Short mmCIF file of C-alpha atoms and ligand atoms in Angstrom, two decimals:
data_model
loop_
_atom_site.label_atom_id
_atom_site.label_comp_id
_atom_site.label_asym_id
_atom_site.label_seq_id
_atom_site.Cartn_x
_atom_site.Cartn_y
_atom_site.Cartn_z
CA UNK X 1 0.00 0.00 0.00
CA UNK X 2 1.27 3.47 -0.80
CA UNK X 3 2.31 5.81 2.04
CA UNK X 4 0.43 9.08 2.23
CA UNK X 5 0.07 12.20 4.38
CA UNK X 6 -3.04 12.46 6.54
CA UNK X 7 -3.92 15.94 7.81
CA UNK X 8 -6.35 16.29 10.73
CA UNK X 9 -7.24 19.90 11.46
CA UNK X 10 -9.91 21.43 13.60
CA UNK X 11 -10.94 23.08 16.82
CA UNK X 12 -9.51 22.39 20.29
CA UNK X 13 -10.76 19.24 22.05
CA UNK X 14 -12.47 17.62 19.12
CA UNK X 15 -10.46 14.41 19.59
CA UNK X 16 -7.89 15.10 16.88
CA UNK X 17 -4.92 13.78 18.80
CA UNK X 18 -6.68 10.66 20.15
CA UNK X 19 -7.83 9.82 16.61
CA UNK X 20 -4.43 10.56 15.08
CA UNK X 21 -2.66 8.33 17.64
CA UNK X 22 -5.05 5.42 17.06
CA UNK X 23 -4.82 5.74 13.28
CA UNK X 24 -1.04 5.97 13.37
CA UNK X 25 -0.91 2.82 15.49
CA UNK X 26 -3.19 0.86 13.15
CA UNK X 27 -1.55 2.03 9.93
CA UNK X 28 1.99 1.94 11.32
CA UNK X 29 2.36 5.63 10.52
CA UNK X 30 4.16 8.34 12.49
CA UNK X 31 1.97 10.71 14.47
CA UNK X 32 3.03 14.36 14.70
CA UNK X 33 1.24 16.60 17.20
CA UNK X 34 1.91 20.10 15.86
CA UNK X 35 -0.02 21.67 18.74
CA UNK X 36 2.62 20.22 21.08
CA UNK X 37 5.27 22.12 19.08
CA UNK X 38 3.44 25.47 19.52
CA UNK X 39 2.94 24.58 23.18
CA UNK X 40 6.66 23.81 23.63
CA UNK X 41 7.63 27.18 22.12
CA UNK X 42 5.10 28.87 24.44
CA UNK X 43 6.50 27.05 27.47
CA UNK X 44 10.02 28.08 26.46
CA UNK X 45 8.92 31.73 26.13
CA UNK X 46 7.21 31.66 29.54
CA UNK X 47 10.33 30.25 31.15
CA UNK X 48 12.41 33.13 29.80
CA UNK X 49 10.15 35.69 31.52
CA UNK X 50 9.98 35.53 35.33
CA UNK X 51 6.90 37.82 35.30
CA UNK X 52 5.08 35.48 32.94
CA UNK X 53 4.57 38.11 30.22
CA UNK X 54 5.87 36.78 26.96
CA UNK X 55 8.32 39.09 25.20
CA UNK X 56 7.65 38.55 21.49
CA UNK X 57 10.80 40.26 20.22
CA UNK X 58 13.02 38.25 22.54
CA UNK X 59 11.25 35.04 21.57
CA UNK X 60 11.75 35.73 17.85
CA UNK X 61 15.46 36.40 18.42
CA UNK X 62 15.83 33.18 20.44
CA UNK X 63 13.94 30.83 18.11
CA UNK X 64 17.16 29.19 16.96
CA UNK X 65 17.81 28.14 20.58
CA UNK X 66 14.68 25.98 20.58
CA UNK X 67 15.02 22.30 19.69
CA UNK X 68 11.88 20.17 19.79
CA UNK X 69 11.73 16.43 19.27
CA UNK X 70 9.28 13.62 19.94
CA UNK X 71 9.77 10.15 21.39
CA UNK X 72 7.20 7.42 20.97
CA UNK X 73 6.19 4.33 22.86
CA UNK X 74 2.93 2.40 22.40
CA UNK X 75 0.18 5.08 21.96
CA UNK X 76 2.33 7.39 24.01
CA UNK X 77 3.83 10.51 22.59
CA UNK X 78 6.41 12.46 24.58
CA UNK X 79 7.50 15.99 23.69
CA UNK X 80 11.05 17.17 24.41
CA UNK X 81 12.23 20.77 24.55
CA UNK X 82 16.02 21.14 24.38
CA UNK X 83 16.40 17.54 25.54
CA UNK X 84 13.98 17.80 28.48
CA UNK X 85 10.65 15.95 28.55
CA UNK X 86 8.02 18.71 28.84
CA UNK X 87 4.96 16.62 27.96
CA UNK X 88 3.23 17.48 31.23
CA UNK X 89 4.29 21.13 31.46
CA UNK X 90 2.99 22.01 27.99
CA UNK X 91 -0.55 21.10 29.13
CA UNK X 92 -0.55 23.53 32.07
CA UNK X 93 -3.30 26.15 32.05
CA UNK X 94 -0.77 28.99 31.74
CA UNK X 95 0.38 27.45 28.45
CA UNK X 96 -3.27 26.94 27.40
CA UNK X 97 -3.99 30.61 27.81
CA UNK X 98 -0.83 31.88 26.04
CA UNK X 99 -0.36 29.40 23.21
CA UNK X 100 -2.68 31.01 20.66
CA UNK X 101 -0.98 34.37 21.16
CA UNK X 102 2.39 32.77 20.44
CA UNK X 103 0.97 30.82 17.48
CA UNK X 104 -0.10 34.13 15.88
CA UNK X 105 3.52 35.25 15.50
CA UNK X 106 4.53 34.75 11.85
CA UNK X 107 8.19 34.04 12.69
CA UNK X 108 7.11 31.26 15.08
CA UNK X 109 4.85 29.77 12.43
CA UNK X 110 7.57 29.86 9.74
CA UNK X 111 10.03 28.25 12.19
CA UNK X 112 7.66 25.37 13.05
CA UNK X 113 6.07 24.88 9.63
CA UNK X 114 9.46 24.23 8.01
CA UNK X 115 10.24 21.59 10.67
CA UNK X 116 6.83 19.99 10.17
CA UNK X 117 7.36 19.83 6.41
CA UNK X 118 10.73 18.11 6.93
CA UNK X 119 9.10 15.56 9.25
CA UNK X 120 6.72 14.64 6.42
CA UNK X 121 9.14 14.19 3.52
CA UNK X 122 8.99 10.40 3.63
CA UNK X 123 5.17 10.41 3.98
CA UNK X 124 3.52 7.75 6.16
CA UNK X 125 2.54 10.44 8.66
CA UNK X 126 -0.58 11.64 10.41
CA UNK X 127 -0.29 15.24 11.49
CA UNK X 128 -2.86 17.11 13.53
CA UNK X 129 -3.18 20.85 14.03
CA UNK X 130 -4.88 23.91 12.61
CA UNK X 131 -3.19 24.55 9.25
CA UNK X 132 -1.92 21.16 8.12
CA UNK X 133 -4.26 20.75 5.16
CA UNK X 134 -4.06 24.41 4.16
CA UNK X 135 -0.42 25.45 4.72
CA UNK X 136 1.89 22.67 5.92
CA UNK X 137 0.76 19.99 3.44
CA UNK X 138 -1.75 21.43 0.99
CA UNK X 139 -0.99 18.36 -1.15
CA UNK X 140 -1.93 15.86 1.63
CA UNK X 141 -3.86 12.94 0.17
CA UNK X 142 -6.38 12.77 3.08
CA UNK X 143 -7.64 15.84 4.89
CA UNK X 144 -10.14 16.00 7.73
CA UNK X 145 -11.58 18.99 9.55
CA UNK X 146 -13.20 18.36 12.94
CA UNK X 147 -15.62 20.62 14.75
CA UNK X 148 -17.98 20.35 17.74
CA UNK X 149 -20.04 22.59 20.00
CA UNK X 150 -17.86 24.67 22.38
CA UNK X 151 -19.75 23.41 25.46
CA UNK X 152 -19.05 19.78 24.57
CA UNK X 153 -15.39 20.52 23.88
CA UNK X 154 -15.05 22.39 27.18
CA UNK X 155 -16.47 19.45 29.12
CA UNK X 156 -13.96 17.11 27.44
CA UNK X 157 -11.08 19.49 28.12
CA UNK X 158 -12.12 19.88 31.76
CA UNK X 159 -12.04 16.09 32.24
CA UNK X 160 -8.62 15.87 30.58
CA UNK X 161 -7.34 18.63 32.86
CA UNK X 162 -8.65 16.83 35.97
CA UNK X 163 -6.81 13.68 34.85
CA UNK X 164 -3.52 15.57 34.89
CA UNK X 165 -4.31 17.17 38.25
CA UNK X 166 -5.52 20.61 37.07
CA UNK X 167 -8.87 21.48 38.62
CA UNK X 168 -10.55 24.24 36.61
CA UNK X 169 -14.20 25.32 36.51
CA UNK X 170 -16.21 24.51 33.39
CA UNK X 171 -16.89 28.21 32.86
CA UNK X 172 -13.20 29.03 32.89
CA UNK X 173 -12.31 26.17 30.51
CA UNK X 174 -15.11 27.24 28.16
CA UNK X 175 -13.93 30.85 28.18
CA UNK X 176 -10.36 29.79 27.43
CA UNK X 177 -11.47 27.51 24.56
CA UNK X 178 -13.63 30.26 23.04
CA UNK X 179 -10.81 32.76 23.29
CA UNK X 180 -8.43 30.34 21.55
CA UNK X 181 -11.01 29.60 18.83
CA UNK X 182 -11.35 33.28 18.13
CA UNK X 183 -7.62 34.00 18.00
CA UNK X 184 -6.91 30.87 15.90
CA UNK X 185 -9.72 31.58 13.43
CA UNK X 186 -9.09 35.29 12.93
CA UNK X 187 -5.28 35.50 12.83
CA UNK X 188 -3.83 36.83 9.60
CA UNK X 189 -1.15 34.16 9.15
CA UNK X 190 -2.59 30.66 8.49
CA UNK X 191 -5.94 30.99 10.25
CA UNK X 192 -7.90 27.92 11.30
CA UNK X 193 -10.08 27.28 8.24
CA UNK X 194 -11.21 24.16 6.50
CA UNK X 195 -9.23 23.33 3.35
CA UNK X 196 -11.57 23.23 0.33
CA UNK X 197 -10.84 19.55 -0.18
CA UNK X 198 -11.05 18.50 3.51
CA UNK X 199 -13.85 16.28 4.78
CA UNK X 200 -15.68 18.15 7.54
CA UNK X 201 -16.96 16.12 10.49
CA UNK X 202 -19.22 17.46 13.26
CA UNK X 203 -18.28 15.26 16.22
CA UNK X 204 -20.57 16.64 18.96
CA UNK X 205 -22.96 13.69 18.77
CA UNK X 206 -20.42 11.07 17.71
CA UNK X 207 -18.31 8.68 19.75
CA UNK X 208 -14.55 8.54 19.21
CA UNK X 209 -15.03 5.03 17.78
CA UNK X 210 -17.54 6.26 15.17
CA UNK X 211 -15.28 9.07 14.01
CA UNK X 212 -12.30 6.70 13.98
CA UNK X 213 -14.19 4.29 11.69
CA UNK X 214 -15.11 7.11 9.32
CA UNK X 215 -11.52 8.36 9.06
CA UNK X 216 -10.06 4.87 8.81
CA UNK X 217 -12.44 3.87 6.01
CA UNK X 218 -11.58 6.95 3.99
CA UNK X 219 -7.82 6.48 4.47
CA UNK X 220 -7.96 2.81 3.47
CA UNK X 221 -9.91 3.71 0.32
CA UNK X 222 -7.26 6.29 -0.54
CA UNK X 223 -4.24 4.06 -0.05
CA UNK X 224 -5.66 0.87 -1.59
O1 LIG Y 1 -5.09 20.13 22.08
P1 LIG Y 1 -5.76 21.38 21.67
O2 LIG Y 1 -6.76 21.12 20.62
O3 LIG Y 1 -6.19 22.20 22.81
O4 LIG Y 1 -4.73 22.32 20.99
P2 LIG Y 1 -3.34 21.97 20.37
O5 LIG Y 1 -3.53 21.12 19.15
O6 LIG Y 1 -2.44 21.47 21.42
O7 LIG Y 1 -2.87 23.42 19.87
C1 LIG Y 1 -2.64 24.45 20.78
C2 LIG Y 1 -2.65 25.76 20.03
O8 LIG Y 1 -1.54 25.80 19.13
C3 LIG Y 1 -3.86 26.05 19.16
O9 LIG Y 1 -4.92 26.64 19.88
C4 LIG Y 1 -3.29 27.00 18.13
O10 LIG Y 1 -3.24 28.32 18.63
C5 LIG Y 1 -1.86 26.52 17.97
N1 LIG Y 1 -1.68 25.67 16.79
C6 LIG Y 1 -1.55 26.30 15.56
O11 LIG Y 1 -1.66 27.52 15.47
N2 LIG Y 1 -1.26 25.57 14.45
C7 LIG Y 1 -1.14 24.24 14.52
N3 LIG Y 1 -0.85 23.54 13.42
C8 LIG Y 1 -1.30 23.57 15.76
C9 LIG Y 1 -1.60 24.32 16.87
#
């Protein structure tokens, strides 16, 4: 079977990464979580500033100091920043609230997009994010765009946060998700939009299993 690029874009907490991990495991593809890369850059920027206010100019100047890599075990995906495993830290609520502001910076996007494109040269990858089907791999053979109601996404995100020990009210999680949606969808550089040739899936009423089957079926048809 031929190796292809699968792009899964969409809104926060629509299950993109869970689906991408499962599909990568079944197809023996590599999973790349581009959100983790934007999160790692955000975490780096926060660490540089003791007051917690990100200095954009300083971050742009220091981009070449940032090395991100991934390590994989069964269904487990660890993110490393300059050799240190930051998988847990990049999910902290401070990173959640700053990441979309960092992801708006064109220099940051150019820096990460070129790395993402290199990771995909040999194909056989599933990449999830916001601009994979539009900017990173406009030529991807399979493109999906996932959306769901903000309230449902917030509930999911709140449960995920509890699992990693971050108690946050539903109202606060919902506000943070809506703020990120707005920044991601309205930014000038690579906004979150569906690629014309992406398959749009509304997942509010669907189980992960159902969406997985839909994606899997389409991918198998494409590669057979
Ligand atoms: O997991 P969740 O859906 O909350 O988000 P994520 O995939 O970890 O991405 C975090 C943030 O990074 C997004 O809200 C975007 O601001 C940014 N991002 C982006 O701009 N482009 C991408 N390809 C991936 C993420």
